[in-house]
């Protein structure tokens, strides 16, 4: 099943289920958004990005949805695997090409 | 392979001492950034540089200093004025292709 809702610090899912991680961004002028995956003790790893002229973009097992009306971004992971366990951050690009990060969601995949 | 190298991976500092964290990139990126990450939190911007010999303060610049004398290098100095320096420090660079992050330096004040 899916877990949806407002931004949560933790999300636990069963292996094989779909995951949805949500993020609210702050700057209505932001035009570029990125989702990162961060494993413990490592730097953020790029997952997928989307520009503000789009509302959906798909990658391999991942989909990003952008709702500019309510300034909301979500990351959907299909068929979640144990290797997907990590902290996931959304980031928005604001003026001067600087990234502002959300607080992150810890995803735990149970076998 | 192109990328960003941060060194050292772990760093210990005594209170009252300055310490410099290294960040080197061979991606030919113009822009470079330093972020701080505390446990269970997101990344906060310390300083950034969009071009050589120029840099701007981020959201939490107090107690830190940087230099950008070469395109490839963006060292961060954590000064004794930084009241709570223990954290995970991440360097990044960017160009039109996107952002690339280093593997981080974990600084501990002892």
PDB file of C-alpha atoms in Angstrom:
ATOM      1  CA  UNK A   1       0.000   0.000   0.000  1.00  0.00           C
ATOM      2  CA  UNK A   2       0.925   3.650  -0.097  1.00  0.00           C
ATOM      3  CA  UNK A   3       1.713   6.028   2.680  1.00  0.00           C
ATOM      4  CA  UNK A   4       0.580   9.568   1.957  1.00  0.00           C
ATOM      5  CA  UNK A   5       0.217  12.637   4.002  1.00  0.00           C
ATOM      6  CA  UNK A   6       1.954  15.803   4.950  1.00  0.00           C
ATOM      7  CA  UNK A   7       5.693  15.952   5.471  1.00  0.00           C
ATOM      8  CA  UNK A   8       6.742  13.376   8.065  1.00  0.00           C
ATOM      9  CA  UNK A   9      10.153  12.905   9.576  1.00  0.00           C
ATOM     10  CA  UNK A  10       9.898   9.108   9.146  1.00  0.00           C
ATOM     11  CA  UNK A  11       8.150   6.740   6.745  1.00  0.00           C
ATOM     12  CA  UNK A  12       8.106   2.969   7.093  1.00  0.00           C
ATOM     13  CA  UNK A  13       6.926   0.709   4.261  1.00  0.00           C
ATOM     14  CA  UNK A  14       6.979  -2.958   3.356  1.00  0.00           C
ATOM     15  CA  UNK A  15       9.306  -4.194   0.644  1.00  0.00           C
ATOM     16  CA  UNK A  16       7.504  -4.142  -2.684  1.00  0.00           C
ATOM     17  CA  UNK A  17       5.027  -1.429  -1.689  1.00  0.00           C
ATOM     18  CA  UNK A  18       4.983   2.023  -3.250  1.00  0.00           C
ATOM     19  CA  UNK A  19       6.298   4.952  -1.212  1.00  0.00           C
ATOM     20  CA  UNK A  20       5.274   8.572  -1.366  1.00  0.00           C
ATOM     21  CA  UNK A  21       7.395  11.244   0.256  1.00  0.00           C
ATOM     22  CA  UNK A  22       6.019  14.758   0.450  1.00  0.00           C
ATOM     23  CA  UNK A  23       7.631  18.154   0.674  1.00  0.00           C
ATOM     24  CA  UNK A  24       6.318  21.700   0.975  1.00  0.00           C
ATOM     25  CA  UNK A  25       8.520  24.406  -0.463  1.00  0.00           C
ATOM     26  CA  UNK A  26       8.567  28.034   0.522  1.00  0.00           C
ATOM     27  CA  UNK A  27       9.470  30.250  -2.413  1.00  0.00           C
ATOM     28  CA  UNK A  28       6.868  30.695  -5.123  1.00  0.00           C
ATOM     29  CA  UNK A  29       9.607  32.087  -7.387  1.00  0.00           C
ATOM     30  CA  UNK A  30      11.624  28.852  -7.300  1.00  0.00           C
ATOM     31  CA  UNK A  31      11.736  27.269 -10.730  1.00  0.00           C
ATOM     32  CA  UNK A  32      13.842  24.174 -10.246  1.00  0.00           C
ATOM     33  CA  UNK A  33      13.374  21.345  -7.766  1.00  0.00           C
ATOM     34  CA  UNK A  34      15.484  18.325  -6.966  1.00  0.00           C
ATOM     35  CA  UNK A  35      15.041  15.184  -4.892  1.00  0.00           C
ATOM     36  CA  UNK A  36      18.124  13.754  -3.188  1.00  0.00           C
ATOM     37  CA  UNK A  37      18.786  10.490  -1.392  1.00  0.00           C
ATOM     38  CA  UNK A  38      21.286  10.498   1.447  1.00  0.00           C
ATOM     39  CA  UNK A  39      22.675   7.402   3.114  1.00  0.00           C
ATOM     40  CA  UNK A  40      24.266   7.624   6.527  1.00  0.00           C
ATOM     41  CA  UNK A  41      27.646   9.386   6.498  1.00  0.00           C
ATOM     42  CA  UNK A  42      27.518  10.148   2.778  1.00  0.00           C
ATOM     43  CA  UNK A  43      26.751  13.126   0.611  1.00  0.00           C
ATOM     44  CA  UNK A  44      23.354  13.592  -1.090  1.00  0.00           C
ATOM     45  CA  UNK A  45      22.820  11.605  -4.260  1.00  0.00           C
ATOM     46  CA  UNK A  46      20.695  13.022  -7.087  1.00  0.00           C
ATOM     47  CA  UNK A  47      17.475  11.105  -7.771  1.00  0.00           C
ATOM     48  CA  UNK A  48      15.305  13.202 -10.044  1.00  0.00           C
ATOM     49  CA  UNK A  49      14.573  16.836 -10.808  1.00  0.00           C
ATOM     50  CA  UNK A  50      11.748  18.888 -12.261  1.00  0.00           C
ATOM     51  CA  UNK A  51      11.357  22.411 -13.570  1.00  0.00           C
ATOM     52  CA  UNK A  52       8.395  24.600 -12.794  1.00  0.00           C
ATOM     53  CA  UNK A  53       7.022  24.391 -16.323  1.00  0.00           C
ATOM     54  CA  UNK A  54       6.203  20.733 -15.679  1.00  0.00           C
ATOM     55  CA  UNK A  55       3.932  19.025 -13.153  1.00  0.00           C
ATOM     56  CA  UNK A  56       5.200  15.472 -13.470  1.00  0.00           C
ATOM     57  CA  UNK A  57       8.422  13.745 -14.410  1.00  0.00           C
ATOM     58  CA  UNK A  58       9.245  10.054 -14.380  1.00  0.00           C
ATOM     59  CA  UNK A  59      12.490   8.206 -13.954  1.00  0.00           C
ATOM     60  CA  UNK A  60      13.357   4.611 -13.285  1.00  0.00           C
ATOM     61  CA  UNK A  61      10.980   3.543 -10.471  1.00  0.00           C
ATOM     62  CA  UNK A  62      10.634   7.162  -9.355  1.00  0.00           C
ATOM     63  CA  UNK A  63       8.166   9.910 -10.201  1.00  0.00           C
ATOM     64  CA  UNK A  64       8.177  13.515  -9.057  1.00  0.00           C
ATOM     65  CA  UNK A  65       4.974  15.542  -8.918  1.00  0.00           C
ATOM     66  CA  UNK A  66       4.900  19.317  -8.618  1.00  0.00           C
ATOM     67  CA  UNK A  67       1.857  21.304  -7.518  1.00  0.00           C
ATOM     68  CA  UNK A  68       2.747  24.970  -7.823  1.00  0.00           C
ATOM     69  CA  UNK A  69      -0.660  26.127  -6.611  1.00  0.00           C
ATOM     70  CA  UNK A  70      -0.028  24.804  -3.109  1.00  0.00           C
ATOM     71  CA  UNK A  71       3.792  24.749  -3.357  1.00  0.00           C
ATOM     72  CA  UNK A  72       3.971  21.009  -2.873  1.00  0.00           C
ATOM     73  CA  UNK A  73       6.400  18.451  -4.225  1.00  0.00           C
ATOM     74  CA  UNK A  74       6.215  14.694  -3.911  1.00  0.00           C
ATOM     75  CA  UNK A  75       8.462  11.750  -4.704  1.00  0.00           C
ATOM     76  CA  UNK A  76       6.906   8.406  -5.542  1.00  0.00           C
ATOM     77  CA  UNK A  77       9.046   5.278  -5.416  1.00  0.00           C
ATOM     78  CA  UNK A  78       7.547   2.180  -7.021  1.00  0.00           C
ATOM     79  CA  UNK A  79       8.179  -1.305  -5.658  1.00  0.00           C
ATOM     80  CA  UNK A  80      10.301  -0.034  -2.790  1.00  0.00           C
ATOM     81  CA  UNK A  81      13.397  -2.105  -2.065  1.00  0.00           C
ATOM     82  CA  UNK A  82      15.596  -2.390   1.062  1.00  0.00           C
ATOM     83  CA  UNK A  83      18.294  -0.449  -0.788  1.00  0.00           C
ATOM     84  CA  UNK A  84      15.918   2.499  -0.938  1.00  0.00           C
ATOM     85  CA  UNK A  85      16.192   2.962   2.840  1.00  0.00           C
ATOM     86  CA  UNK A  86      17.755   6.387   3.379  1.00  0.00           C
ATOM     87  CA  UNK A  87      16.885   9.990   4.125  1.00  0.00           C
ATOM     88  CA  UNK A  88      15.217  11.805   1.256  1.00  0.00           C
ATOM     89  CA  UNK A  89      15.465  15.574   0.817  1.00  0.00           C
ATOM     90  CA  UNK A  90      13.713  17.921  -1.513  1.00  0.00           C
ATOM     91  CA  UNK A  91      15.563  21.051  -2.586  1.00  0.00           C
ATOM     92  CA  UNK A  92      14.433  24.183  -4.384  1.00  0.00           C
ATOM     93  CA  UNK A  93      16.673  26.436  -6.401  1.00  0.00           C
ATOM     94  CA  UNK A  94      16.233  30.044  -5.398  1.00  0.00           C
ATOM     95  CA  UNK A  95      17.885  33.237  -6.590  1.00  0.00           C
ATOM     96  CA  UNK A  96      21.571  33.136  -7.354  1.00  0.00           C
ATOM     97  CA  UNK A  97      21.544  29.435  -8.124  1.00  0.00           C
ATOM     98  CA  UNK A  98      21.557  28.381  -4.512  1.00  0.00           C
ATOM     99  CA  UNK A  99      19.706  25.350  -3.193  1.00  0.00           C
ATOM    100  CA  UNK A 100      17.460  25.443  -0.146  1.00  0.00           C
ATOM    101  CA  UNK A 101      16.813  22.042   1.409  1.00  0.00           C
ATOM    102  CA  UNK A 102      13.809  20.668   3.246  1.00  0.00           C
ATOM    103  CA  UNK A 103      14.217  18.864   6.568  1.00  0.00           C
ATOM    104  CA  UNK A 104      14.214  15.378   5.094  1.00  0.00           C
ATOM    105  CA  UNK A 105      12.236  12.159   5.520  1.00  0.00           C
ATOM    106  CA  UNK A 106      13.771   8.941   6.804  1.00  0.00           C
ATOM    107  CA  UNK A 107      12.466   6.057   4.690  1.00  0.00           C
ATOM    108  CA  UNK A 108      12.704   2.588   6.211  1.00  0.00           C
ATOM    109  CA  UNK A 109      11.884  -0.435   4.071  1.00  0.00           C
ATOM    110  CA  UNK A 110      10.922  -3.541   6.019  1.00  0.00           C
ATOM    111  CA  UNK A 111      11.641  -6.932   4.407  1.00  0.00           C
TER     112      UNK A 111
ATOM    113  CA  UNK B   1      36.701  10.396 -13.156  1.00  0.00           C
ATOM    114  CA  UNK B   2      35.393  13.876 -12.436  1.00  0.00           C
ATOM    115  CA  UNK B   3      34.069  14.688  -9.021  1.00  0.00           C
ATOM    116  CA  UNK B   4      34.436  16.521  -5.740  1.00  0.00           C
ATOM    117  CA  UNK B   5      36.941  15.517  -3.104  1.00  0.00           C
ATOM    118  CA  UNK B   6      36.538  16.552   0.498  1.00  0.00           C
ATOM    119  CA  UNK B   7      39.275  15.939   3.014  1.00  0.00           C
ATOM    120  CA  UNK B   8      39.700  14.778   5.625  1.00  0.00           C
ATOM    121  CA  UNK B   9      36.678  12.519   6.150  1.00  0.00           C
ATOM    122  CA  UNK B  10      36.910  12.885   9.940  1.00  0.00           C
ATOM    123  CA  UNK B  11      38.419  15.841  11.768  1.00  0.00           C
ATOM    124  CA  UNK B  12      38.847  16.556  15.442  1.00  0.00           C
ATOM    125  CA  UNK B  13      39.472  20.012  16.802  1.00  0.00           C
ATOM    126  CA  UNK B  14      40.131  21.421  20.228  1.00  0.00           C
ATOM    127  CA  UNK B  15      37.977  24.265  21.407  1.00  0.00           C
ATOM    128  CA  UNK B  16      39.421  27.644  20.483  1.00  0.00           C
ATOM    129  CA  UNK B  17      41.283  26.381  17.415  1.00  0.00           C
ATOM    130  CA  UNK B  18      40.604  27.270  13.806  1.00  0.00           C
ATOM    131  CA  UNK B  19      40.394  24.409  11.324  1.00  0.00           C
ATOM    132  CA  UNK B  20      40.237  24.339   7.524  1.00  0.00           C
ATOM    133  CA  UNK B  21      38.212  21.838   5.515  1.00  0.00           C
ATOM    134  CA  UNK B  22      39.330  21.108   1.983  1.00  0.00           C
ATOM    135  CA  UNK B  23      37.100  20.888  -1.095  1.00  0.00           C
ATOM    136  CA  UNK B  24      38.503  20.282  -4.572  1.00  0.00           C
ATOM    137  CA  UNK B  25      36.600  19.674  -7.821  1.00  0.00           C
ATOM    138  CA  UNK B  26      37.770  18.706 -11.297  1.00  0.00           C
ATOM    139  CA  UNK B  27      34.397  19.185 -12.965  1.00  0.00           C
ATOM    140  CA  UNK B  28      35.224  22.667 -14.267  1.00  0.00           C
ATOM    141  CA  UNK B  29      32.174  23.989 -12.394  1.00  0.00           C
ATOM    142  CA  UNK B  30      32.037  27.719 -11.775  1.00  0.00           C
ATOM    143  CA  UNK B  31      29.877  27.612  -8.640  1.00  0.00           C
ATOM    144  CA  UNK B  32      30.784  25.984  -5.338  1.00  0.00           C
ATOM    145  CA  UNK B  33      28.962  25.730  -2.017  1.00  0.00           C
ATOM    146  CA  UNK B  34      29.436  24.762   1.610  1.00  0.00           C
ATOM    147  CA  UNK B  35      26.602  23.264   3.627  1.00  0.00           C
ATOM    148  CA  UNK B  36      26.349  22.241   7.248  1.00  0.00           C
ATOM    149  CA  UNK B  37      24.233  19.294   8.388  1.00  0.00           C
ATOM    150  CA  UNK B  38      23.321  18.531  11.983  1.00  0.00           C
ATOM    151  CA  UNK B  39      21.940  15.126  13.064  1.00  0.00           C
ATOM    152  CA  UNK B  40      18.416  14.513  11.827  1.00  0.00           C
ATOM    153  CA  UNK B  41      18.287  17.809   9.989  1.00  0.00           C
ATOM    154  CA  UNK B  42      18.551  19.160   6.491  1.00  0.00           C
ATOM    155  CA  UNK B  43      21.426  21.007   4.882  1.00  0.00           C
ATOM    156  CA  UNK B  44      21.963  24.676   5.646  1.00  0.00           C
ATOM    157  CA  UNK B  45      24.008  26.940   3.390  1.00  0.00           C
ATOM    158  CA  UNK B  46      27.127  28.489   4.902  1.00  0.00           C
ATOM    159  CA  UNK B  47      28.842  30.196   1.961  1.00  0.00           C
ATOM    160  CA  UNK B  48      28.743  29.981  -1.797  1.00  0.00           C
ATOM    161  CA  UNK B  49      30.850  31.196  -4.681  1.00  0.00           C
ATOM    162  CA  UNK B  50      29.640  31.648  -8.224  1.00  0.00           C
ATOM    163  CA  UNK B  51      32.993  32.607  -9.688  1.00  0.00           C
ATOM    164  CA  UNK B  52      36.665  32.758  -8.759  1.00  0.00           C
ATOM    165  CA  UNK B  53      37.601  35.522  -6.301  1.00  0.00           C
ATOM    166  CA  UNK B  54      33.976  36.104  -5.340  1.00  0.00           C
ATOM    167  CA  UNK B  55      31.786  34.575  -2.634  1.00  0.00           C
ATOM    168  CA  UNK B  56      28.619  35.345  -0.695  1.00  0.00           C
ATOM    169  CA  UNK B  57      27.324  34.519   2.763  1.00  0.00           C
ATOM    170  CA  UNK B  58      24.652  31.911   3.049  1.00  0.00           C
ATOM    171  CA  UNK B  59      22.149  31.503   5.856  1.00  0.00           C
ATOM    172  CA  UNK B  60      24.588  30.574   8.650  1.00  0.00           C
ATOM    173  CA  UNK B  61      27.903  32.262   7.779  1.00  0.00           C
ATOM    174  CA  UNK B  62      28.793  33.486  11.271  1.00  0.00           C
ATOM    175  CA  UNK B  63      31.963  31.848  12.577  1.00  0.00           C
ATOM    176  CA  UNK B  64      33.062  30.628   9.145  1.00  0.00           C
ATOM    177  CA  UNK B  65      35.275  32.010   6.395  1.00  0.00           C
ATOM    178  CA  UNK B  66      36.069  30.921   2.837  1.00  0.00           C
ATOM    179  CA  UNK B  67      38.323  31.782  -0.063  1.00  0.00           C
ATOM    180  CA  UNK B  68      38.070  31.111  -3.791  1.00  0.00           C
ATOM    181  CA  UNK B  69      41.491  31.786  -5.276  1.00  0.00           C
ATOM    182  CA  UNK B  70      41.229  28.945  -7.778  1.00  0.00           C
ATOM    183  CA  UNK B  71      38.270  27.562  -9.701  1.00  0.00           C
ATOM    184  CA  UNK B  72      38.988  24.068  -8.441  1.00  0.00           C
ATOM    185  CA  UNK B  73      39.242  24.864  -4.750  1.00  0.00           C
ATOM    186  CA  UNK B  74      36.862  26.278  -2.122  1.00  0.00           C
ATOM    187  CA  UNK B  75      38.303  25.749   1.381  1.00  0.00           C
ATOM    188  CA  UNK B  76      36.175  26.432   4.459  1.00  0.00           C
ATOM    189  CA  UNK B  77      37.697  27.646   7.721  1.00  0.00           C
ATOM    190  CA  UNK B  78      35.768  27.005  10.905  1.00  0.00           C
ATOM    191  CA  UNK B  79      36.947  29.688  13.299  1.00  0.00           C
ATOM    192  CA  UNK B  80      36.934  29.775  17.081  1.00  0.00           C
ATOM    193  CA  UNK B  81      34.008  32.198  16.817  1.00  0.00           C
ATOM    194  CA  UNK B  82      31.719  29.348  15.699  1.00  0.00           C
ATOM    195  CA  UNK B  83      30.012  28.385  18.951  1.00  0.00           C
ATOM    196  CA  UNK B  84      28.807  24.934  17.960  1.00  0.00           C
ATOM    197  CA  UNK B  85      31.059  23.645  15.180  1.00  0.00           C
ATOM    198  CA  UNK B  86      30.480  19.903  15.618  1.00  0.00           C
ATOM    199  CA  UNK B  87      28.600  18.860  12.464  1.00  0.00           C
ATOM    200  CA  UNK B  88      28.794  17.156   9.078  1.00  0.00           C
ATOM    201  CA  UNK B  89      30.079  19.539   6.394  1.00  0.00           C
ATOM    202  CA  UNK B  90      29.230  19.053   2.725  1.00  0.00           C
ATOM    203  CA  UNK B  91      30.765  20.768  -0.264  1.00  0.00           C
ATOM    204  CA  UNK B  92      29.030  20.976  -3.634  1.00  0.00           C
ATOM    205  CA  UNK B  93      29.608  22.433  -7.058  1.00  0.00           C
ATOM    206  CA  UNK B  94      27.256  23.220  -9.902  1.00  0.00           C
ATOM    207  CA  UNK B  95      27.021  24.072 -13.570  1.00  0.00           C
ATOM    208  CA  UNK B  96      24.211  23.835 -16.119  1.00  0.00           C
ATOM    209  CA  UNK B  97      24.262  20.063 -15.766  1.00  0.00           C
ATOM    210  CA  UNK B  98      23.263  20.244 -12.127  1.00  0.00           C
ATOM    211  CA  UNK B  99      24.775  19.917  -8.679  1.00  0.00           C
ATOM    212  CA  UNK B 100      27.412  17.476  -7.450  1.00  0.00           C
ATOM    213  CA  UNK B 101      28.109  16.834  -3.783  1.00  0.00           C
ATOM    214  CA  UNK B 102      31.224  15.626  -2.031  1.00  0.00           C
ATOM    215  CA  UNK B 103      31.211  12.823   0.523  1.00  0.00           C
ATOM    216  CA  UNK B 104      31.491  15.177   3.482  1.00  0.00           C
ATOM    217  CA  UNK B 105      33.765  15.912   6.425  1.00  0.00           C
ATOM    218  CA  UNK B 106      32.607  15.117   9.944  1.00  0.00           C
ATOM    219  CA  UNK B 107      34.049  17.687  12.345  1.00  0.00           C
ATOM    220  CA  UNK B 108      34.059  17.004  16.063  1.00  0.00           C
ATOM    221  CA  UNK B 109      35.164  19.498  18.704  1.00  0.00           C
ATOM    222  CA  UNK B 110      36.846  17.797  21.641  1.00  0.00           C
TER     223      UNK B 110
END
